[in-house]
XYZ file of C-alpha atoms in Angstrom:
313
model
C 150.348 -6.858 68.631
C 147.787 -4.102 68.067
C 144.222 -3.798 69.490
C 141.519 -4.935 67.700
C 138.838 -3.426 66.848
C 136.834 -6.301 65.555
C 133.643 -5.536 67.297
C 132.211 -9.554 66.792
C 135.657 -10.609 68.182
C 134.627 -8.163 71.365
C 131.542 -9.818 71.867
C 132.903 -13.274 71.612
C 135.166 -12.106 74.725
C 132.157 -10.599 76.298
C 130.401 -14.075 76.177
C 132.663 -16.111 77.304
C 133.887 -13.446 80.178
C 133.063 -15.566 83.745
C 133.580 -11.924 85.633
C 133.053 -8.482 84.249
C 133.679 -5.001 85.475
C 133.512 -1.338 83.598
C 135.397 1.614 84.390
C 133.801 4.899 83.227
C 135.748 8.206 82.888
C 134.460 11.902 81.654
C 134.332 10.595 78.082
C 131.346 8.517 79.008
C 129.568 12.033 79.586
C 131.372 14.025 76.879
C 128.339 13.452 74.821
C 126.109 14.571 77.461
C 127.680 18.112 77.026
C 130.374 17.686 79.661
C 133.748 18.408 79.235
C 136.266 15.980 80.126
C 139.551 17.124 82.082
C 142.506 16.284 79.318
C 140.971 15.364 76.118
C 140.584 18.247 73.328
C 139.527 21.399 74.913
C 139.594 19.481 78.692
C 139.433 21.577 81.854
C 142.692 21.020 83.063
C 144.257 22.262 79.973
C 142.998 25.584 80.780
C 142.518 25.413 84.621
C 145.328 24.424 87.357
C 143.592 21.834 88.996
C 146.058 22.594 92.268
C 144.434 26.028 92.932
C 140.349 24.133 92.085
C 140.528 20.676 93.150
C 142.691 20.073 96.573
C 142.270 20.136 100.008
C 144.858 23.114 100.402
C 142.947 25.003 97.552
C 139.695 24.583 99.416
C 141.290 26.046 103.071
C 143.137 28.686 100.856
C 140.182 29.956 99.188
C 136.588 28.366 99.727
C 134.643 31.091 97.978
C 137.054 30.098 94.580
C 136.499 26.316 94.787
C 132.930 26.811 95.317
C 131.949 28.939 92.690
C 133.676 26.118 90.358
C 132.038 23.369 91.571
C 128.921 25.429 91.412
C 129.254 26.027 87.765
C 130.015 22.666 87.287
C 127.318 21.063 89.430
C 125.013 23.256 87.605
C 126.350 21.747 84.144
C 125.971 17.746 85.414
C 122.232 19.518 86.424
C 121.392 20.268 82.932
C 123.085 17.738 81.395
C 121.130 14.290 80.392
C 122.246 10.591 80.672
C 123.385 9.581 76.924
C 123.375 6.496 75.070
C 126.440 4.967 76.450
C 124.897 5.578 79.841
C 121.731 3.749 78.808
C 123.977 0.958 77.563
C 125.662 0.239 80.757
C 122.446 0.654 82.892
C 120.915 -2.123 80.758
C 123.649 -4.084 82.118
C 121.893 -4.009 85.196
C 118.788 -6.243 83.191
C 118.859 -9.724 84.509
C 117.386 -10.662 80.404
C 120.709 -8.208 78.932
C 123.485 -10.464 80.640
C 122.062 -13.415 79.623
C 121.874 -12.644 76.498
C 125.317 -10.814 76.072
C 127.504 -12.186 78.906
C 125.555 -16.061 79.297
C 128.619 -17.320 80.763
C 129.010 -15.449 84.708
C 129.390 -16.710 87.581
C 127.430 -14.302 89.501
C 123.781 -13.136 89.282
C 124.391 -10.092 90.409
C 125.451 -7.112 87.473
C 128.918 -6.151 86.463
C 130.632 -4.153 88.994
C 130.126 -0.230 87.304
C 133.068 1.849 88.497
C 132.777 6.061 87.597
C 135.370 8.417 88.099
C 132.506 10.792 87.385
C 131.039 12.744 89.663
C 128.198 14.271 87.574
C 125.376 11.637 88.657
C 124.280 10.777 84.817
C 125.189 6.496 85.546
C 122.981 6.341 88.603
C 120.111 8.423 86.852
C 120.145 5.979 83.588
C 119.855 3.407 86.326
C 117.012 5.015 87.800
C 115.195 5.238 84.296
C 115.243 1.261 84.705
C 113.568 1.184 88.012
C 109.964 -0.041 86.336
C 112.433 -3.183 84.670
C 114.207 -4.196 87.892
C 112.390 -5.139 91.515
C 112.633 -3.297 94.605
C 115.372 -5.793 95.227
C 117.267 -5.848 92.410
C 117.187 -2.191 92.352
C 119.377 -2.035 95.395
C 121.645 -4.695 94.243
C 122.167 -2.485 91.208
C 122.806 0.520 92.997
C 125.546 -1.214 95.495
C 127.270 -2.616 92.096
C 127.915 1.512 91.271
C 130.869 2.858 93.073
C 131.232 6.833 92.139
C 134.801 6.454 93.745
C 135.403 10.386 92.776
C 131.899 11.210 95.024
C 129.380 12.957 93.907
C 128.554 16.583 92.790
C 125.045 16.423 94.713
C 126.839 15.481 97.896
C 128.280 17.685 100.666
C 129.930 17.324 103.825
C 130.207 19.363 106.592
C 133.647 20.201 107.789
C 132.622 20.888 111.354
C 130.064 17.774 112.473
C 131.091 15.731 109.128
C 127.502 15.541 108.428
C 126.922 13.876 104.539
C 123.941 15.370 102.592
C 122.938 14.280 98.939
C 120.502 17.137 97.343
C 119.589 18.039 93.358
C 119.079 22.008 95.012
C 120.570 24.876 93.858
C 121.961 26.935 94.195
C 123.546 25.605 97.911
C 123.553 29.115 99.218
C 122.054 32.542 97.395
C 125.545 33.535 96.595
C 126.598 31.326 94.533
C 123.496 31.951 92.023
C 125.041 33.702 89.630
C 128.465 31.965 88.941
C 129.358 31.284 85.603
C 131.964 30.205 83.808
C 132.023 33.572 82.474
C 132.339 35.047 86.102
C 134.378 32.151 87.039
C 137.520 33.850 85.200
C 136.741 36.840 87.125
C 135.844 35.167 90.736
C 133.610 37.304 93.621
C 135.272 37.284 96.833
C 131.909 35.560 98.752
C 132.406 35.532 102.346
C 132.618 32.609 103.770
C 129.716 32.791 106.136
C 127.785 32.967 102.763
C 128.693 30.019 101.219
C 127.021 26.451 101.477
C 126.333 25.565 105.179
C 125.421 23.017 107.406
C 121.532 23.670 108.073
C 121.230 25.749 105.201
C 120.957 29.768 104.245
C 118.038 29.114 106.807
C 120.303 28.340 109.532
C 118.902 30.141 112.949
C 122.537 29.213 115.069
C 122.155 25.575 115.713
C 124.626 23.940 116.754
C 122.983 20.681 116.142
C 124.329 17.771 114.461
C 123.555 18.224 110.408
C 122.292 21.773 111.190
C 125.365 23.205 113.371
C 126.341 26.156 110.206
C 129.595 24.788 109.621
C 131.011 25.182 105.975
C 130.297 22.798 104.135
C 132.094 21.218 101.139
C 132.051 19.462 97.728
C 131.727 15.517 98.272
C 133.882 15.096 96.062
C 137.346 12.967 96.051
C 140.624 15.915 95.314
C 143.586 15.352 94.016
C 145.807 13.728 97.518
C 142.504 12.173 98.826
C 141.500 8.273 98.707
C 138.937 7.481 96.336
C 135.787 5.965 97.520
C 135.677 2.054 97.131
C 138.913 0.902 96.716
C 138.315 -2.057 99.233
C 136.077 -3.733 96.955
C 137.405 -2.801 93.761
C 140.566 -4.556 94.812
C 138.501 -7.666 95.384
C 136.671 -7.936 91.916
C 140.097 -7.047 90.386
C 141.512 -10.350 91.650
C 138.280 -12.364 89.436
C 137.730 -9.903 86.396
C 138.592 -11.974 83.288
C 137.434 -8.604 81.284
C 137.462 -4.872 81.954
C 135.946 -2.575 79.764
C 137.060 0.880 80.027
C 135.061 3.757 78.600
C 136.442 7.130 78.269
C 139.273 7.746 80.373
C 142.712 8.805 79.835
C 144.255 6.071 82.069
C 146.720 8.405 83.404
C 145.214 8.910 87.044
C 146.109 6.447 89.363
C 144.517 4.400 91.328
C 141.795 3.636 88.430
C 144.867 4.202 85.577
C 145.968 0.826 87.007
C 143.510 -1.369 86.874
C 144.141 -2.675 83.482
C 147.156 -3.604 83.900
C 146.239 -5.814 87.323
C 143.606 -7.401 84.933
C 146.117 -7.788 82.790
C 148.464 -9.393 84.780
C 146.069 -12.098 86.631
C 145.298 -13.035 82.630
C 142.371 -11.371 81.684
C 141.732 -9.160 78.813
C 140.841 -5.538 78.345
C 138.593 -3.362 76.336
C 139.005 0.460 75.854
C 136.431 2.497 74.415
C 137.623 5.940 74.062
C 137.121 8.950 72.313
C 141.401 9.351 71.249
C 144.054 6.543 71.816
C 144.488 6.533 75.670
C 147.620 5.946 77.507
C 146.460 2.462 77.709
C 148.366 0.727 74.520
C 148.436 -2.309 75.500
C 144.510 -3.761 75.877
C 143.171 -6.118 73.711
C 140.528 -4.482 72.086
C 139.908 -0.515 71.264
C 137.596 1.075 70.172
C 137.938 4.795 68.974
C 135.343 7.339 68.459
C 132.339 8.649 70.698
C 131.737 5.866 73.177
C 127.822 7.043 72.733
C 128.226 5.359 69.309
C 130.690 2.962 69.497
C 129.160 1.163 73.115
C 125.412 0.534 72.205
C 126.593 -0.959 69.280
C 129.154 -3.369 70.931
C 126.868 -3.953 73.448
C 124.012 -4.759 71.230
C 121.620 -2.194 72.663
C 119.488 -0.163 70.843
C 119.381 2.788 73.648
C 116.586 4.945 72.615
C 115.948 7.999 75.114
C 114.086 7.046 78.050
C 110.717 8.678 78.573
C 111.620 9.289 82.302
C 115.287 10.762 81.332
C 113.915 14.859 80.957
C 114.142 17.687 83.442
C 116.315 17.312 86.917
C 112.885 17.580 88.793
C 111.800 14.586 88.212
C 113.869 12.473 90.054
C 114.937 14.969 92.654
């Protein structure tokens, strides 16, 4: 039996849903000017993702890997959250569930899972602050795993030291890289690139300041995602995922549907193209900054607080 695409049936579902939990891909921030990896035009169709996105590719050639991930941090920089963002932040509005989703279990907010690493869900979220408390804030911010980190997060490889920063560039090196320059990569030295303490770093050897490389926070292709504990756990209760703009052909997250699936509960796919995920009950097709708000029921105007990167950094 085909999807529907009734978008009344949906939000029938979405009412009577006792447990809820969305699972965001790079179509979510397609329309925020970021490409996705294997839709139309997507990164990996013209980049080996072996040689810019692995452990091996990083100890093979740092000054490579960084410049990409400088490019694209600088891109998830510029770019603003978009209406499907602002859709699923208002999920986090104690007033939104009960109007949309009256019948859960829990107070708390659907559990938000990104594959993204670009930082757009947890800056719509911040847009909200002046609607939410101090303390449901936080709860809002624990219900967001990025399980594919962060672009805005490094870690040192010598005292494993985490950082979260909106600077750039990391190191003076890396100021010029462009995607441009990317097809033609500089050969930066390593003791330029991004390091622990800082291009001001004086020889520390301190703890968070010891000048140790430092590297993307971000989860490669061979590494464990971030969250997968707890993801496993609302799995066993969700009666309906919605999944909005992903491929569903990367595993872990690829397989979540189809453990909803099997403990009985439904699925919804909002996606850009027909994923590899044929078998949900409801799909939606077409930019998921249209075709959310409107299942959702939200309006999404821009946020006055959503402008330039400064603001919140």
């Amino acid at each position: 039996m085909a999807p529907s695409s009734d978008y009344k049936e949906f939000t029938d579902s979405l009412a009577l849903a006792k447990r809820v939990v969305v699972l965001a891909g790079a179509g979510l921030s397609a329309g925020s000017g970021i490409p996705t990896y294997r839709g139309v035009g997507g990164l990996w169709k013209k980049q080996d993702p072996k040689k810019l996105a692995t452990l091996d590719a990083f100890k093979r050639d740092p000054s490579l890997v960084w410049q990409f991930y400088h490019y694209r941090r600088e891109l998830c920089l510029r770019a603003q959250p978009n209406a499907a963002h602002r859709a699923l932040a208002e999920l986090s509005i104690r007033d939104t569930r009960n109007r949309i989703m009256p019948s859960l279990t829990s107070t708390e907010p659907p559990l938000f899972i990104t594959q993204n690493f670009d930082s757009l869900s947890p800056r719509a979220l911040n847009d909200l602050a002046d609607q939410l408390t101090s303390d449901e804030m936080k709860t809002v911010q624990n219900r967001l795993i990025e399980m594919h980190g962060s672009a805005f997060r490094t870690v040192c490889t010598q005292c494993k030291h985490v950082n979260f920063t909106y600077d750039s560039p990391l190191s003076p090196a890396l100021a010029d890289t462009s995607e441009v320059s990317f097809e033609t990569p500089r050969d930066i030295p390593i003791d330029q690139l991004p390091r622990c303490g800082g291009p001001e770093w004086k020889g520390s050897n301190r703890y968070a300041k010891c000048g140790g490389l430092l590297r993307p926070a971000v989860v490669w292709f061979g590494e464990v995602p971030e969250g997968l504990g707890e993801i496993s756990k609302e799995l066993n209760w969700t009666d309906l995922l919605i999944v909005v703009g992903t491929s569903s052909l990367v595993y872990p997250a690829a397989g979540f549907s189809k453990t909803v699936r099997e403990r009985g509960g439904k699925v919804a796919v909002f996606n850009l193209e027909p994923s590899a995920d044929d078998t949900c009950d409801f799909m939606f097709l077409g930019p998921c900054e249209e075709t959310l708000p409107k299942a959702l029921g939200c309006n999404c105007a821009p946020s006055i607080h959503t402008t330039a990167i400064e603001q919140i950094s």
